[in-house]
XYZ file of C-alpha atoms in Angstrom:
745
model
C 10.113 18.465 163.564
C 12.527 17.453 161.130
C 13.462 20.495 157.955
C 12.899 17.715 156.299
C 9.210 18.205 155.930
C 6.689 20.822 156.392
C 7.195 23.112 159.106
C 5.029 23.781 162.498
C 2.752 26.455 161.153
C 3.013 29.608 162.706
C 1.223 32.886 162.245
C 2.252 35.674 160.339
C 0.683 38.313 158.407
C -0.452 38.385 155.133
C -1.438 41.508 153.133
C -1.643 43.362 156.424
C -4.188 40.554 158.162
C -3.000 37.636 159.814
C -2.697 34.608 157.982
C -4.570 36.507 155.482
C -7.843 34.300 153.862
C -6.118 31.034 155.696
C -9.093 31.289 157.809
C -10.927 34.372 157.091
C -12.325 32.854 154.044
C -12.637 28.950 153.409
C -11.424 28.136 149.960
C -13.821 25.449 148.312
C -13.780 22.469 146.415
C -16.049 22.946 143.998
C -15.412 19.894 141.501
C -16.018 17.133 143.793
C -13.118 15.347 143.436
C -10.955 14.306 146.315
C -7.275 15.699 146.012
C -4.729 13.063 147.536
C -1.136 13.670 148.864
C 1.125 11.446 147.378
C 1.601 8.225 150.178
C 4.621 7.519 148.809
C 6.073 10.858 150.524
C 4.963 10.055 154.286
C 7.160 9.897 156.472
C 7.032 8.787 160.325
C 9.161 10.114 162.728
C 9.616 8.875 166.125
C 12.463 10.547 168.443
C 12.262 8.908 172.091
C 8.484 7.357 171.259
C 7.263 10.969 170.076
C 5.582 10.135 167.021
C 5.135 12.642 163.924
C 4.239 12.250 160.124
C 5.482 14.314 157.859
C 4.908 14.793 154.393
C 8.036 15.463 152.020
C 7.225 18.109 149.239
C 10.076 17.866 146.610
C 11.935 14.719 144.948
C 15.221 15.833 146.923
C 13.168 15.159 150.299
C 12.259 12.419 149.478
C 15.423 11.182 147.985
C 17.256 12.021 151.175
C 14.723 10.173 153.953
C 13.790 7.552 152.114
C 10.437 5.559 152.891
C 11.020 2.449 155.159
C 8.919 -0.640 155.299
C 7.499 0.607 158.614
C 6.185 4.041 157.120
C 4.558 1.250 154.119
C 2.824 -0.692 156.605
C 1.396 2.036 158.603
C 0.099 3.159 155.433
C -1.093 0.289 154.020
C 1.608 -0.197 151.043
C 2.833 -3.092 149.690
C 5.716 -4.544 152.048
C 7.081 -7.448 149.548
C 8.090 -9.230 152.591
C 9.064 -13.130 152.667
C 6.793 -15.287 153.278
C 6.890 -18.459 155.401
C 5.760 -21.967 154.717
C 2.360 -22.818 156.420
C 3.283 -23.476 159.720
C 2.499 -26.897 161.232
C 2.721 -26.297 165.153
C 1.518 -22.891 167.241
C 5.073 -22.436 168.315
C 6.378 -22.266 164.922
C 3.025 -19.801 163.893
C 4.329 -18.130 166.830
C 7.720 -17.855 165.825
C 6.789 -16.166 161.969
C 4.422 -13.813 163.587
C 6.934 -12.180 165.898
C 9.599 -12.405 163.120
C 6.663 -10.510 161.093
C 6.152 -8.285 163.860
C 9.583 -7.287 164.558
C 9.921 -5.520 161.265
C 8.127 -2.710 162.555
C 10.322 -1.882 165.612
C 11.160 1.561 165.285
C 14.423 3.251 166.252
C 14.157 3.938 170.101
C 12.676 0.480 170.809
C 8.933 1.074 170.515
C 6.324 -0.250 168.101
C 3.925 2.276 166.680
C 0.685 2.180 165.776
C -2.878 3.611 164.784
C -4.846 4.362 167.820
C -8.357 5.393 166.278
C -11.838 4.694 166.441
C -13.151 7.500 167.668
C -14.776 10.292 165.633
C -15.350 13.175 167.829
C -11.650 14.095 168.123
C -10.368 15.934 164.945
C -13.317 18.731 165.720
C -11.586 20.024 168.478
C -8.622 20.541 167.300
C -9.797 21.311 163.347
C -12.041 24.356 165.347
C -9.345 25.390 167.336
C -6.792 25.578 164.596
C -9.184 27.645 162.695
C -10.360 30.026 165.401
C -6.633 30.948 166.373
C -5.570 31.366 162.755
C -3.114 28.659 162.659
C -2.095 27.536 159.081
C -3.575 24.030 158.160
C -0.744 22.819 155.861
C -1.870 21.703 152.793
C -1.176 17.806 152.849
C -2.871 17.902 156.447
C -5.968 19.532 155.014
C -5.866 17.153 152.067
C -5.594 13.530 154.169
C -8.307 14.553 157.357
C -11.032 15.255 154.305
C -9.975 12.209 153.418
C -10.484 9.966 156.105
C -13.576 11.554 157.392
C -15.302 10.969 153.457
C -14.284 7.220 153.811
C -15.654 6.665 157.582
C -19.400 8.215 156.439
C -22.067 5.612 157.371
C -22.434 3.737 154.475
C -26.228 4.590 154.237
C -27.076 8.080 155.363
C -23.523 9.871 155.341
C -23.300 11.274 158.766
C -20.728 9.820 161.202
C -21.070 8.538 164.818
C -19.750 8.774 167.873
C -16.895 6.248 166.789
C -16.089 4.211 163.653
C -18.533 1.381 163.899
C -20.981 3.403 165.371
C -24.495 4.192 164.360
C -24.624 7.937 163.303
C -25.359 10.813 165.650
C -25.964 14.642 165.840
C -22.450 14.335 167.526
C -20.594 12.857 164.791
C -22.273 14.290 161.948
C -22.562 17.993 163.002
C -19.132 18.558 164.173
C -17.152 16.335 161.528
C -19.291 18.178 158.671
C -18.303 21.893 159.748
C -14.566 19.918 159.974
C -14.992 19.291 156.099
C -16.415 22.378 155.244
C -13.323 24.264 157.341
C -10.867 22.312 155.424
C -12.770 23.535 151.986
C -15.378 20.615 151.117
C -17.959 22.592 149.320
C -21.571 22.499 150.769
C -23.080 21.387 147.161
C -20.645 18.090 147.174
C -23.286 15.512 147.150
C -21.485 13.788 150.041
C -22.028 16.951 151.947
C -25.761 16.980 150.882
C -26.471 13.929 152.375
C -24.741 14.473 155.028
C -26.634 17.910 156.052
C -30.195 15.880 154.978
C -29.034 13.708 157.384
C -28.095 15.928 160.404
C -31.397 17.773 159.350
C -33.458 14.652 159.726
C -32.234 14.180 163.420
C -33.677 17.750 164.332
C -29.893 19.721 163.395
C -26.959 20.874 165.241
C -29.457 22.573 168.317
C -29.894 18.789 169.615
C -26.331 17.742 169.756
C -24.824 17.099 173.293
C -22.828 19.647 175.065
C -19.732 19.433 173.617
C -21.249 20.006 170.320
C -22.579 22.948 171.396
C -19.169 24.519 173.180
C -17.357 24.255 170.093
C -20.198 25.570 167.512
C -20.211 28.363 169.751
C -17.099 29.091 169.762
C -16.674 28.924 166.167
C -19.112 31.465 166.442
C -22.047 29.381 164.555
C -24.119 29.160 167.443
C -25.231 31.295 170.702
C -23.749 30.820 174.520
C -26.951 30.595 175.807
C -27.228 27.311 174.171
C -24.718 26.024 176.707
C -25.234 24.854 180.099
C -23.396 26.585 182.089
C -19.417 25.422 182.978
C -18.267 28.265 185.860
C -14.786 27.946 187.144
C -16.005 28.937 190.396
C -16.261 25.299 190.794
C -12.455 25.151 190.915
C -12.642 27.613 193.917
C -14.505 25.173 196.366
C -12.823 23.470 199.140
C -11.151 20.722 198.542
C -13.789 18.882 201.817
C -16.899 19.788 199.164
C -18.133 16.405 197.790
C -18.571 17.549 194.404
C -14.903 19.540 194.198
C -13.433 18.703 190.898
C -10.713 17.194 192.160
C -12.337 14.498 193.353
C -13.419 13.890 189.666
C -12.236 11.432 186.779
C -8.946 13.177 185.559
C -10.343 13.180 181.943
C -13.286 14.664 183.168
C -11.495 17.245 185.250
C -9.133 17.826 182.667
C -11.591 18.532 179.745
C -13.780 20.577 181.749
C -11.089 22.780 183.578
C -10.305 24.728 180.251
C -13.911 24.271 178.927
C -15.057 26.592 182.210
C -11.885 29.107 181.378
C -13.426 29.453 177.902
C -17.069 29.620 178.800
C -16.362 31.782 181.772
C -14.978 34.322 178.247
C -17.260 33.318 176.051
C -14.820 33.104 173.485
C -16.619 33.214 169.917
C -14.802 33.720 166.590
C -15.501 37.198 164.907
C -18.144 36.176 162.429
C -16.986 36.445 158.542
C -18.940 35.017 155.222
C -18.053 31.732 155.865
C -19.029 31.169 159.267
C -22.124 33.245 158.506
C -23.323 30.694 155.776
C -22.388 27.833 158.183
C -24.681 29.450 160.352
C -27.734 28.405 157.180
C -26.294 24.769 156.765
C -26.427 23.542 160.369
C -29.983 23.973 161.323
C -33.896 23.255 160.008
C -34.705 26.999 160.469
C -33.056 30.100 159.764
C -30.439 31.158 162.221
C -32.175 34.501 163.218
C -35.621 32.475 164.388
C -33.944 30.441 166.263
C -34.729 30.977 170.296
C -31.049 29.497 171.583
C -31.303 29.420 174.982
C -34.150 26.938 174.714
C -32.774 24.108 173.242
C -30.046 23.847 176.197
C -31.551 20.614 177.373
C -32.308 19.179 173.670
C -30.427 16.492 172.675
C -30.894 13.657 170.151
C -31.974 10.065 171.001
C -29.210 8.967 168.866
C -26.523 11.117 171.154
C -28.340 10.793 175.091
C -26.579 7.557 176.009
C -26.278 9.179 179.647
C -29.687 11.551 179.841
C -28.875 14.103 182.383
C -30.220 13.489 185.638
C -33.139 15.572 187.264
C -30.553 17.232 189.709
C -27.918 18.082 187.057
C -31.369 20.141 185.175
C -31.985 21.873 188.539
C -28.199 23.059 189.153
C -28.331 23.975 185.925
C -31.676 26.203 186.189
C -30.030 28.055 189.640
C -26.731 28.554 188.156
C -29.125 29.657 184.571
C -31.674 31.863 186.572
C -29.493 32.741 189.534
C -26.196 32.529 189.884
C -25.575 33.639 186.925
C -27.737 37.549 186.724
C -27.317 37.700 190.395
C -24.757 36.266 192.518
C -21.794 36.179 189.826
C -19.578 39.345 190.733
C -16.587 40.418 188.629
C -14.148 39.956 191.206
C -15.319 35.879 192.015
C -15.490 35.692 188.759
C -11.600 37.141 188.019
C -10.556 35.102 191.120
C -12.016 32.044 189.231
C -10.478 32.479 185.903
C -6.905 33.225 187.314
C -7.441 29.842 189.415
C -8.460 27.827 186.516
C -5.561 29.392 184.180
C -2.751 28.391 186.542
C -4.231 24.883 186.716
C -4.231 24.653 182.937
C -0.879 26.034 183.280
C 0.602 23.648 185.898
C -1.042 20.774 183.220
C 1.112 22.274 180.410
C 4.367 22.458 182.260
C 3.929 18.653 183.657
C 3.520 17.361 180.384
C 5.846 19.286 178.621
C 2.551 20.828 176.405
C 1.945 17.182 175.704
C -1.057 17.370 178.031
C -3.519 14.515 179.102
C -5.060 13.445 175.659
C -6.528 15.238 172.140
C -9.885 16.264 173.929
C -8.158 18.489 176.829
C -5.458 19.533 174.486
C -6.490 21.558 171.923
C -8.611 23.578 174.534
C -5.760 24.304 176.797
C -4.569 25.328 173.495
C -7.767 27.660 172.746
C -7.467 28.858 176.754
C -3.279 30.303 176.407
C -4.378 31.715 172.909
C -7.280 33.931 175.108
C -4.955 34.670 178.031
C -1.363 34.652 176.618
C -1.802 36.370 173.226
C -1.627 34.523 169.694
C 1.878 35.103 169.701
C 2.859 33.669 173.246
C 5.343 30.637 173.836
C 2.200 28.784 175.160
C 0.841 28.597 171.563
C 3.691 27.871 169.940
C 4.559 25.167 171.580
C 0.429 23.702 171.320
C 0.793 24.427 167.272
C 3.928 22.478 167.638
C 2.907 19.577 169.756
C -1.079 18.861 168.188
C 1.033 17.161 165.408
C 2.101 14.332 167.723
C -2.174 13.070 167.797
C -2.219 12.402 164.354
C -2.069 9.643 162.544
C -1.789 9.070 158.779
C -3.009 5.692 157.276
C -4.117 4.649 153.563
C -7.519 6.384 154.302
C -6.317 9.530 155.162
C -5.189 11.028 158.166
C -6.998 10.893 161.538
C -6.817 11.951 165.394
C -4.911 8.699 167.958
C -7.004 8.647 171.184
C -3.805 9.822 172.521
C -0.023 10.718 171.319
C 0.354 7.270 171.100
C 0.704 3.957 172.566
C 4.237 3.377 173.105
C 4.385 1.963 176.216
C 1.437 -0.252 176.394
C 2.093 -1.752 173.558
C 6.208 -2.885 174.084
C 5.636 -3.590 177.131
C 3.143 -6.015 176.097
C 5.153 -7.620 173.150
C 8.474 -8.222 175.879
C 5.937 -10.461 177.861
C 4.510 -12.090 174.427
C 7.970 -12.844 173.113
C 9.306 -13.912 176.465
C 6.292 -16.277 177.209
C 6.184 -17.950 173.658
C 9.983 -18.972 174.893
C 12.151 -16.441 172.188
C 13.696 -14.123 174.483
C 16.882 -16.281 174.775
C 17.432 -16.894 171.099
C 19.644 -15.143 168.871
C 17.395 -14.047 166.403
C 15.241 -11.727 168.846
C 17.679 -10.555 171.476
C 18.769 -7.011 169.655
C 14.736 -6.698 169.117
C 13.933 -6.643 172.953
C 17.065 -5.948 173.823
C 16.263 -2.152 172.447
C 12.280 -2.572 173.256
C 14.192 -3.017 177.072
C 16.272 0.465 176.562
C 12.916 2.262 175.484
C 11.355 1.476 178.997
C 14.594 2.260 180.520
C 14.483 5.677 178.845
C 10.437 6.303 179.334
C 10.334 5.854 182.924
C 8.837 8.777 185.063
C 11.761 9.887 187.474
C 10.509 12.543 188.941
C 7.236 14.113 190.618
C 4.839 16.506 189.131
C 5.998 20.034 190.305
C 3.321 21.137 192.843
C 1.665 17.958 192.842
C -0.722 18.377 195.646
C -1.976 21.930 194.180
C -2.353 20.468 190.441
C -4.055 17.651 192.324
C -1.743 15.054 190.516
C -1.240 11.572 191.520
C 2.541 10.612 192.880
C 4.447 9.408 189.476
C 7.850 9.069 190.208
C 8.897 5.786 188.908
C 5.601 5.196 186.862
C 5.254 4.284 183.603
C 2.344 6.722 181.218
C 0.602 5.061 178.715
C 2.222 6.718 175.913
C 5.615 8.195 176.913
C 7.701 9.640 179.648
C 6.610 13.346 178.752
C 3.186 12.962 178.640
C 4.063 12.335 182.279
C 0.437 10.512 183.822
C 0.447 7.290 186.078
C -1.386 4.740 184.847
C -1.595 1.982 187.113
C -2.116 -1.158 184.225
C 0.816 0.704 182.107
C 3.327 0.836 185.070
C 2.139 -2.869 186.069
C 3.204 -4.271 182.736
C 6.049 -2.325 181.755
C 7.651 -3.397 185.687
C 7.155 -6.740 184.716
C 8.774 -6.963 181.448
C 11.648 -5.214 182.830
C 12.061 -7.552 185.585
C 11.365 -10.523 183.239
C 13.933 -9.995 180.364
C 16.370 -8.471 183.000
C 16.473 -11.458 184.513
C 17.416 -13.563 181.400
C 21.134 -14.354 181.009
C 22.199 -11.907 178.879
C 20.400 -9.059 179.125
C 21.547 -5.665 180.111
C 20.088 -4.600 183.918
C 19.336 -0.806 182.830
C 16.037 -0.120 185.471
C 18.039 -0.444 189.088
C 16.586 -2.016 191.837
C 15.876 1.466 193.627
C 13.893 2.795 190.485
C 11.526 -0.573 190.318
C 11.060 0.232 193.918
C 10.031 3.249 192.717
C 7.501 2.119 190.980
C 6.302 -0.228 193.870
C 5.897 2.938 195.797
C 3.698 4.289 193.845
C 1.385 1.594 193.154
C 1.134 0.761 196.595
C -0.738 4.726 196.401
C -3.078 3.795 193.950
C -5.512 0.847 195.375
C -8.528 1.583 196.560
C -10.363 0.487 199.628
C -12.339 -2.157 197.974
C -8.605 -3.447 197.156
C -9.244 -2.776 193.584
C -6.838 -0.898 191.288
C -8.281 2.300 189.272
C -6.247 3.973 186.021
C -4.334 7.238 186.496
C -5.600 7.551 190.319
C -7.359 6.052 193.550
C -11.039 7.269 193.447
C -12.025 10.651 195.000
C -15.426 10.787 194.456
C -18.430 9.173 195.831
C -20.452 7.355 192.453
C -23.136 9.545 193.154
C -21.345 11.922 191.095
C -22.441 10.497 188.236
C -25.998 12.764 188.657
C -23.656 15.496 187.534
C -22.202 13.875 184.256
C -23.085 16.220 181.862
C -21.519 14.528 178.872
C -24.458 12.896 177.979
C -22.647 10.541 175.132
C -20.661 8.401 177.971
C -21.136 6.709 181.064
C -19.142 6.101 184.307
C -17.156 9.058 183.255
C -17.603 11.404 186.421
C -14.955 9.408 188.589
C -12.703 6.746 188.713
C -13.719 2.982 189.108
C -12.169 -0.126 189.991
C -11.044 -1.981 186.811
C -10.334 -6.026 186.935
C -7.951 -5.096 184.086
C -5.943 -2.672 186.313
C -5.948 -4.697 189.524
C -5.072 -7.830 187.916
C -1.932 -5.901 186.260
C -1.093 -4.951 189.545
C -1.985 -8.035 191.479
C -0.029 -10.017 188.960
C 3.267 -7.111 189.230
C 3.479 -7.185 192.620
C 3.568 -11.140 193.355
C 6.368 -11.103 190.334
C 8.341 -8.140 192.427
C 8.003 -10.130 195.327
C 10.166 -13.082 194.084
C 12.574 -10.405 192.633
C 12.884 -8.448 196.062
C 10.796 -10.497 198.551
C 11.590 -8.019 201.482
C 10.753 -4.818 200.385
C 7.355 -3.696 201.790
C 6.467 -7.144 202.327
C 3.712 -7.033 204.811
C 2.195 -3.710 202.573
C 2.388 -5.690 199.517
C 1.076 -8.797 201.291
C -2.152 -6.351 202.248
C -2.167 -5.150 198.927
C -2.244 -8.209 196.924
C -5.242 -9.776 199.999
C -7.363 -6.719 198.456
C -7.263 -7.112 194.897
C -8.247 -10.641 195.378
C -11.156 -10.079 197.391
C -11.902 -7.759 194.669
C -11.715 -9.313 191.507
C -13.731 -12.463 193.872
C -16.505 -10.068 194.855
C -16.510 -8.360 191.131
C -17.401 -11.410 188.841
C -20.724 -11.312 187.931
C -23.614 -14.237 188.566
C -22.967 -15.709 185.491
C -19.015 -16.281 185.911
C -18.294 -13.319 184.188
C -16.373 -9.972 184.616
C -17.289 -6.633 182.952
C -14.086 -4.871 180.925
C -14.217 -1.564 180.779
C -10.780 -0.969 177.922
C -11.181 -3.859 175.561
C -14.436 -5.768 174.339
C -15.835 -6.420 176.771
C -16.243 -9.670 179.257
C -13.677 -11.735 176.844
C -11.056 -8.940 177.197
C -12.033 -8.695 181.254
C -12.192 -12.590 181.985
C -8.433 -12.983 180.512
C -7.220 -10.726 183.247
C -9.474 -12.201 185.811
C -8.570 -15.173 185.188
C -4.894 -14.608 185.423
C -5.083 -12.988 188.560
C -6.728 -15.616 190.270
C -3.957 -18.115 188.616
C -1.429 -15.877 189.909
C -2.374 -17.037 193.555
C -3.017 -20.560 192.315
C -6.900 -20.221 191.445
C -7.565 -22.216 188.788
C -10.461 -24.743 187.162
C -9.917 -27.536 189.602
C -9.750 -25.567 193.440
C -11.604 -22.379 192.347
C -15.095 -21.785 192.273
C -14.496 -18.125 190.987
C -12.163 -19.652 188.621
C -14.493 -22.247 187.548
C -17.678 -20.273 186.598
C -15.085 -17.838 184.916
C -14.147 -20.276 182.055
C -16.929 -22.138 182.127
C -18.681 -18.749 180.828
C -15.798 -18.259 178.227
C -16.722 -21.540 177.184
C -20.097 -21.275 176.357
C -19.647 -18.665 174.251
C -17.079 -20.575 172.074
C -18.144 -20.291 168.452
C -18.808 -23.334 165.862
C -15.904 -22.379 164.605
C -14.061 -22.853 167.536
C -13.180 -18.969 167.680
C -14.635 -16.371 169.876
C -16.086 -12.997 168.680
C -18.119 -10.383 170.898
C -19.681 -7.476 169.914
C -18.874 -3.506 171.323
C -22.547 -3.929 172.073
C -21.713 -5.379 174.846
C -19.747 -2.637 176.695
C -23.140 -0.494 175.868
C -25.722 -2.706 176.978
C -23.381 -4.448 180.015
C -24.956 -7.717 178.646
C -22.567 -10.246 176.791
C -23.345 -9.510 172.264
C -21.828 -12.223 170.112
C -20.161 -10.863 167.150
C -21.309 -11.878 163.650
C -17.640 -13.352 162.907
C -15.136 -14.999 165.541
C -11.807 -12.744 165.825
C -8.672 -13.208 166.284
C -7.821 -11.064 169.016
C -10.740 -12.256 171.188
C -9.860 -15.754 170.731
C -6.720 -15.373 172.033
C -7.780 -13.283 175.027
C -9.914 -16.419 176.039
C -7.544 -19.114 175.391
C -4.915 -17.118 177.191
C -8.015 -17.059 180.006
C -8.507 -20.930 180.256
C -4.964 -21.902 179.719
C -4.439 -19.652 182.860
C -7.226 -21.412 185.118
C -5.748 -25.008 183.944
C -9.353 -25.255 181.954
C -8.982 -28.895 181.873
C -10.458 -29.796 178.276
C -7.913 -28.976 176.110
C -9.960 -29.692 173.098
C -12.265 -26.739 173.528
C -8.796 -24.562 173.738
C -6.614 -26.393 171.025
C -10.146 -25.360 168.660
C -9.088 -21.832 169.356
C -5.419 -22.407 168.362
C -6.009 -23.759 165.210
C -8.135 -20.844 164.215
C -5.817 -18.643 165.138
C -3.358 -20.326 163.030
C -5.590 -20.977 160.249
C -5.896 -16.929 159.732
C -2.474 -16.244 160.166
C -1.340 -14.892 156.731
C 1.500 -16.199 154.453
C 3.953 -13.417 155.660
C 3.174 -14.216 159.663
C 0.725 -11.646 160.015
C -2.765 -11.576 161.018
C -5.467 -9.137 159.045
C -7.081 -6.348 160.840
C -11.067 -7.274 162.575
C -13.509 -5.609 164.436
C -12.560 -2.533 166.808
C -10.846 -4.108 170.270
C -10.675 -1.759 172.778
C -13.450 0.928 174.441
C -13.218 3.753 176.621
C -16.286 5.183 179.241
C -18.570 2.241 177.807
C -20.008 3.717 174.667
C -16.670 5.110 172.613
C -14.681 2.175 170.635
C -11.422 2.136 169.914
C -8.042 0.833 167.856
C -5.620 -1.742 168.958
C -4.082 -2.417 166.083
C -0.837 -4.121 167.302
C -3.262 -6.656 169.508
C -3.426 -8.431 166.038
C 0.226 -9.727 166.593
C 1.002 -9.485 170.475
C -1.870 -11.542 171.668
C -1.581 -14.505 168.798
C 2.337 -14.579 169.208
C 1.490 -14.936 173.518
C -1.423 -17.618 173.053
C 0.301 -19.844 170.320
C 3.518 -19.785 172.299
C 1.611 -20.559 175.489
C -0.428 -23.524 174.165
C 2.885 -24.752 172.984
C 4.277 -23.877 176.389
C 1.403 -26.089 178.615
C 0.639 -28.785 175.607
C 4.044 -30.016 173.854
C 3.470 -27.825 171.021
C 1.563 -30.437 168.870
C 1.458 -30.615 165.098
C -2.249 -29.249 164.210
C -1.718 -28.143 161.211
């Protein structure tokens, strides 16, 4: 971290006690007027893709590190960029958009952005900071409060699972606690309103499993409320159908450290602040609550995926039989030791960046418990937590990963190539830097003890964010490889990624295909779909195992096709079989109405774009393929009167298309790209959408942020703000190439 900003906090002794009053008591703001930092003093630092925000506390620091246009863009400050004359053709519009977006490329060659939306991420971090007595820098403390207050529900004052969701116990209980830890007064009218909403929902005892876990860690709930998470699960032989190595990577990486902490029953010692919190979170006095009776209670607002009878029965056996009678000390010690060894391997294989911001604070807490507060592992976790934080005009939030660096950069390269700008001098430097970034971020080696830690092969892959994070992702690897191959074939661009490194990418991708022919995200499906009967998260669906995804499958198929043009003999037969499988999956995954369900973007529109692209890559278009024809007809049936498309996030939850009240630029571009890939014959349909995209373009070449774009696990939405630049550039460029760039405005 730069010396020009606040340093990463470390534990220190103040007046003989750790951190003095930092966590033992909380200094509350009783005047109810929010303090704010000087937004002109925030700076974004990008070191080989590792992004951290820094607050400069002195005039000298601010002078030595001037605020850049990139900082101002992400902070929502005026940019004073030059404006363009109103474009008359799609290609003019695409050029203006590319020029605008090029201003925000960072020095390593990537683009950054907020990756927010989920409102359940900050609580794990802030509670971990509190119980490990890690000082929270005042600028961070201030701006997290500002963000959470800005994101309250406008009517009931609570918080939901994500920023567009309805109020829930999960969101309200956890973010209320965060605000109290950060110094908000219980007498603040906003806190009174939030507390009232929480009480109307039954209080914190009606929260899902993760609420009960974190409140028990904080010491404001009893561990008997938490359904068991025994680390003995990690001792099960690999052949056992429910063994954790079969779970989806995010599920097992969360429940791994969670099981260690649960087994230790770690709770922060009671103090005046937490004693007060105990009286605020419940509808009755804390001493009168029989917590064991609330293990399975949950608000209807939170109960998206109710626990199955099987899971409830297993929990009953664990509580009534396993824990009191069969769980020996020797077995517990062995299980905890093995669980912590797996935690250690996760930390080392990701340089303590960890998979995501849910398991990262949990690993931090496990290291604090096991290694001690002054250990190397704790210090490394303290440093890396800042990579998940993102500063914007509303305040500071927590991103869904440590960024989208490789993902967005790959898509931008493809969009600019599609528009035909890659050979123009204006954008050559930008694209060369982007290529250099992808060259730097390719993973060059497999994990240490890959088989022991149940990690997927990763040599030659690209991670969603950075090389250091180190997780293979099938579609990120495919999109990055496509970008490299496309750009390196254009005269004048350096060949940075060698043929043997591209072959490494192919080798890894070919290990990831499922028997269905489809591709999942991080690794092949390892367990049965019946493992969903053991889904203990309650607020998410399709979380226990990896699933086939049209988006991932399409990305791999198009990457394999492009690679075969580049290197037709390498693993020729394996690639042919893999492509046959992907097509079989894409065709069978189509719903009777012609749609495909999307799991990473909203929703049927997003998946439709990818599926139609995959079919077109093998020559299946509207004229000769019933699958492509049905897919196009579905999309066209959803076009809105203004020519655009708009799909609500509710589609993801209900698995049924739900129209948004307004058309969306990003979703319009997704639909247009799918239709153009499939050679949909009615160009007027497509032209109407293109006109809408052009009409909404701003004078500086950008587009305004509209509704949220992404999703995971069916129920939680997440932001991809760079999509509002990338996909319009691509759609406008493709239209110009396909239809001759007519004058439309």
